[in-house]
Coordinates of C-alpha atoms in Angstrom, one line a residue:
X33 CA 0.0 0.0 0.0
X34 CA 1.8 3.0 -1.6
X35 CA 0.4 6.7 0.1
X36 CA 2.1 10.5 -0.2
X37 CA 0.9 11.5 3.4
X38 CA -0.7 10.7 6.2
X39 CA -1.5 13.6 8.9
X40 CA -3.6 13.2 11.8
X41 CA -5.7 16.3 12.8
X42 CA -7.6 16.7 16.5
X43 CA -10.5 19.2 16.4
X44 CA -12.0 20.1 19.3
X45 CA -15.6 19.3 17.7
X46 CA -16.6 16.1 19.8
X47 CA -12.2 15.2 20.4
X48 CA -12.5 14.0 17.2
X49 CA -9.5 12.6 15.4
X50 CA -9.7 13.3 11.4
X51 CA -7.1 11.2 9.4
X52 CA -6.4 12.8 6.0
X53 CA -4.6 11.0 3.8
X54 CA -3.2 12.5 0.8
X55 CA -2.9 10.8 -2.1
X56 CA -2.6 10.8 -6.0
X57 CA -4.5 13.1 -7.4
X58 CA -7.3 13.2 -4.4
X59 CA -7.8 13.5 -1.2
X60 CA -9.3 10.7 1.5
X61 CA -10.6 11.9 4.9
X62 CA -11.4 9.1 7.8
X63 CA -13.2 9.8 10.8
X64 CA -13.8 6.5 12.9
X65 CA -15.8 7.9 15.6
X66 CA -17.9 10.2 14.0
X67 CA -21.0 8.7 15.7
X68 CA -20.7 7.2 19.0
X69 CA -21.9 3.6 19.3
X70 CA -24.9 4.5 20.8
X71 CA -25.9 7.2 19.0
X72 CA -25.3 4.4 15.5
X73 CA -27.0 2.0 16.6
X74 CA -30.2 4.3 17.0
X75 CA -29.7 5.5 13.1
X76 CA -28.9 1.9 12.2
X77 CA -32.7 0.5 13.7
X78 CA -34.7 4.0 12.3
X79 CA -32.9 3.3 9.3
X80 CA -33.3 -0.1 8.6
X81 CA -37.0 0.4 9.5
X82 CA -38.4 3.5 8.0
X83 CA -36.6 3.8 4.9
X84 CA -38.2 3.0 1.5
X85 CA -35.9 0.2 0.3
X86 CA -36.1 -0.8 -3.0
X87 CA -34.5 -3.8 -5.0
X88 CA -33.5 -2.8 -8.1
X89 CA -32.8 -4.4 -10.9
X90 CA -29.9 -4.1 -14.0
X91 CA -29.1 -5.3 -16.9
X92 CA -26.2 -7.4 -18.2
X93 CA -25.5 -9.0 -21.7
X94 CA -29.8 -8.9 -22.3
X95 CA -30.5 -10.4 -19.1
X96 CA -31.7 -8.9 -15.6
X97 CA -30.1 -9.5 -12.2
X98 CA -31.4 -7.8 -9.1
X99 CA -29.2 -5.3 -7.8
X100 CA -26.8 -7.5 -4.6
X101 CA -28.2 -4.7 -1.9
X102 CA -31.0 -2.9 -1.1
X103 CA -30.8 1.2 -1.6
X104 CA -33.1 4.3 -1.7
X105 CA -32.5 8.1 -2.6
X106 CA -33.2 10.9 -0.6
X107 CA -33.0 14.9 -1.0
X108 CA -33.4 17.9 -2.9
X109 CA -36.9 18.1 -5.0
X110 CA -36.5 17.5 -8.7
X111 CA -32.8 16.2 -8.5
X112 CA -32.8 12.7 -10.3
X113 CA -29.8 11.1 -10.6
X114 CA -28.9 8.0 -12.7
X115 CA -25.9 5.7 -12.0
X116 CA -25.5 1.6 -13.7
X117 CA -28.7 2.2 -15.7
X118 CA -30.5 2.8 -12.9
X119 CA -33.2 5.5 -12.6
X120 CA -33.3 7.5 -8.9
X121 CA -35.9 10.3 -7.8
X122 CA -35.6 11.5 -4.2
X123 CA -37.9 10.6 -1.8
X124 CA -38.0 13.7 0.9
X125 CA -35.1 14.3 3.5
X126 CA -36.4 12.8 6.9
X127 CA -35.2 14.1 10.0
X128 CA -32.8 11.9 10.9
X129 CA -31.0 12.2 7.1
X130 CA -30.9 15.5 7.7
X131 CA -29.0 16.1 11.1
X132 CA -26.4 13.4 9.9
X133 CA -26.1 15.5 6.9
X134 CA -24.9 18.6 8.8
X135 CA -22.6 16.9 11.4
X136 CA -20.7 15.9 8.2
X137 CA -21.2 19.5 7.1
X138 CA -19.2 20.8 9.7
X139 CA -16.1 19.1 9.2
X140 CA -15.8 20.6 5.7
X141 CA -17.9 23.7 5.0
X142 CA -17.7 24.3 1.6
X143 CA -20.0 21.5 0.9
X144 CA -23.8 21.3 0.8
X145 CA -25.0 17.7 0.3
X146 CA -27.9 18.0 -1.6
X147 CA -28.7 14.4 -2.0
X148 CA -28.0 10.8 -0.4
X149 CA -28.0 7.6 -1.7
X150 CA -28.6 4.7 0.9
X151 CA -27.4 1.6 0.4
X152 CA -28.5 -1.7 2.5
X153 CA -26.5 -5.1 3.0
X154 CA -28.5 -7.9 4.3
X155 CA -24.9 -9.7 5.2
X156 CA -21.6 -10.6 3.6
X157 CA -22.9 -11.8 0.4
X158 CA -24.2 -8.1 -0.5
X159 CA -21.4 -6.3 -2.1
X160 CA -20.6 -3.5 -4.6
X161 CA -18.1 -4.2 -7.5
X162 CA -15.4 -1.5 -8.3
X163 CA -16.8 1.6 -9.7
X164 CA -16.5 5.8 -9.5
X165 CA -19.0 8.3 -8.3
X166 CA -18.2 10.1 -11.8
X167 CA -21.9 10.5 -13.4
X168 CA -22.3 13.7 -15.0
X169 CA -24.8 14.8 -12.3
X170 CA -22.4 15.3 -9.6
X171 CA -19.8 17.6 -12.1
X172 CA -16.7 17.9 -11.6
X173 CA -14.1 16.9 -8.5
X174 CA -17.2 15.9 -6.2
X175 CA -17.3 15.7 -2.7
X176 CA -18.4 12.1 -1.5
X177 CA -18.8 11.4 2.4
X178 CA -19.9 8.0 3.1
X179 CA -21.1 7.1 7.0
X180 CA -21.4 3.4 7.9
X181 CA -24.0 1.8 10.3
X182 CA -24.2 -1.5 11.5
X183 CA -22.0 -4.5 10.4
X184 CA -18.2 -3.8 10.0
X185 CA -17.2 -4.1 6.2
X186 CA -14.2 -3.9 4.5
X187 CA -13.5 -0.4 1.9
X188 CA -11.2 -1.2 -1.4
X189 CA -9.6 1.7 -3.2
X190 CA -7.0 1.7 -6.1
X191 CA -6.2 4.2 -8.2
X192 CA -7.4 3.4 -12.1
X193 CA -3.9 3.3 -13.9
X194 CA -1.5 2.4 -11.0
X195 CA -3.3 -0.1 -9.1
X196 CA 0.1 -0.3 -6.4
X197 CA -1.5 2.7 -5.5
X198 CA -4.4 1.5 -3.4
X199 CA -6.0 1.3 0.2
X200 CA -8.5 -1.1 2.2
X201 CA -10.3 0.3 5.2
X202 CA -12.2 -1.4 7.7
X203 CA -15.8 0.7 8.4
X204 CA -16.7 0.8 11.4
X205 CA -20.5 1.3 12.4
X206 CA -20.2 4.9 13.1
X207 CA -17.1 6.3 11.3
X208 CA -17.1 8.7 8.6
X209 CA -14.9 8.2 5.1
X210 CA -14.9 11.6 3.0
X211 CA -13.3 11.9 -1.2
X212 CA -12.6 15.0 -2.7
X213 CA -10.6 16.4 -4.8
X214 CA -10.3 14.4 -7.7
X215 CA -10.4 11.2 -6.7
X216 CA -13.6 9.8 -8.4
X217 CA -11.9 10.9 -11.5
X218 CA -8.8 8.5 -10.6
X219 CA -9.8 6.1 -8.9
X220 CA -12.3 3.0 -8.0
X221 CA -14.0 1.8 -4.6
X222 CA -15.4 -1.2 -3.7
X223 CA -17.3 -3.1 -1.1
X224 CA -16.2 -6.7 -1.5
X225 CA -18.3 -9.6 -0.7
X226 CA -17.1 -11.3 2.7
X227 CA -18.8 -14.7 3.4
X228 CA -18.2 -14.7 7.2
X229 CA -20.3 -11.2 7.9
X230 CA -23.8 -12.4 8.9
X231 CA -25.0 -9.6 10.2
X232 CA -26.5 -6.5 8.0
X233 CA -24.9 -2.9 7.4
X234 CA -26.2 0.3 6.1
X235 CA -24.3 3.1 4.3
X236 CA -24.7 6.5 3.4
X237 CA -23.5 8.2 0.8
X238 CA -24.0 12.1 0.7
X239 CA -23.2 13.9 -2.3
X240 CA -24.1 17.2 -4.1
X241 CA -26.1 17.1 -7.2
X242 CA -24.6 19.8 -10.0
X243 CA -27.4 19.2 -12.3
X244 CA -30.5 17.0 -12.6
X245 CA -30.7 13.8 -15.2

């Protein structure tokens, strides 16, 4: 695991450690105890229970295979996004989206998360394959802060034409991973499958919508 920098930042915000790690063309921020284990375990159970989850479905080689999670898409009014040929329009912000939303807010100003897309794992066997948040809606160099609830899961990232260049984190119910710069542009995530997790996990991924699809 190659990396230009690592610096570890206190704030006095909640004695919060920030690790920013500065990379290849990008920048990767990691807060572990964003939430405190109580205070994630109470979004995890709201979460998992008032959501509208939805199983979609896509399309490979002229057949259709459901989609190996269960997600949903929250925000603004009128800002659709589209992302694997999937089609999303934004159910309204609930409460609880919302004050997550501006914690993360306060750790880097400049951005206002107009959107979130919420991903649910049943267990180890739900995964997401290596991809970039790079669709046209979210412009360019965008801002992607990811909180984790639930079931620990491991976080791949390489960078697209060095692949030496890469990182695995482990996500931590409660903990906060933030991209910027120009890493979506760069480089690929993943969620790997993992047979031996048996227990479910939900993400969220805020991001800010540029323009409407």
């Amino acid at each position: 695991m190659l990396i230009t920098q690592i610096l570890l930042v206190c704030i006095s915000q909640k004695d919060t450690i920030v690790e920013i790690f500065n990379v290849l063309d990008g920048e990767i921020l990691f807060i572990r105890n964003f939430l405190s284990p109580a205070d994630a375990k109470h979004y995890f159970n709201l979460l998992q229970n008032n959501i509208n989850w939805k199983q979609e479905e896509v399309r490979f080689y002229g057949k259709t295979h459901p989609v190996p999670r269960k997600t949903a898409w929250y925000g603004n009014a009128g800002l659709n996004y589209s992302y694997s040929g999937i089609k999303c329009f934004p159910e309204k912000w609930t409460k609880e989206l919302l004050y997550i939303k501006t914690e993360i807010e306060k750790f880097i100003p400049d951005d206002d998360f107009t959107s979130v897309l919420l991903n649910l794992y049943k267990n180890g066997n739900d995964k997401m394959g290596w991809h970039a948040d790079d669709e046209k809606e979210l412009g360019e160099n965008p801002t992607i802060a990811s909180v984790s609830l639930g079931e620990t899961r491991r976080f791949d990232i390489k960078h697209k034409h060095n692949p030496d260049l890469n990182f695995k984190f482990e996500l931590t119910s409660g903990s906060l991973l933030i991209m910027r710069g120009a890493l979506q542009h760069h480089w690929v995530h993943q969620i790997p499958a993992q047979k031996k997790v048996k227990n479910p996990r939900i993400n969220l991924t805020f991001r800010t919508i540029k323009k409407s699809s």
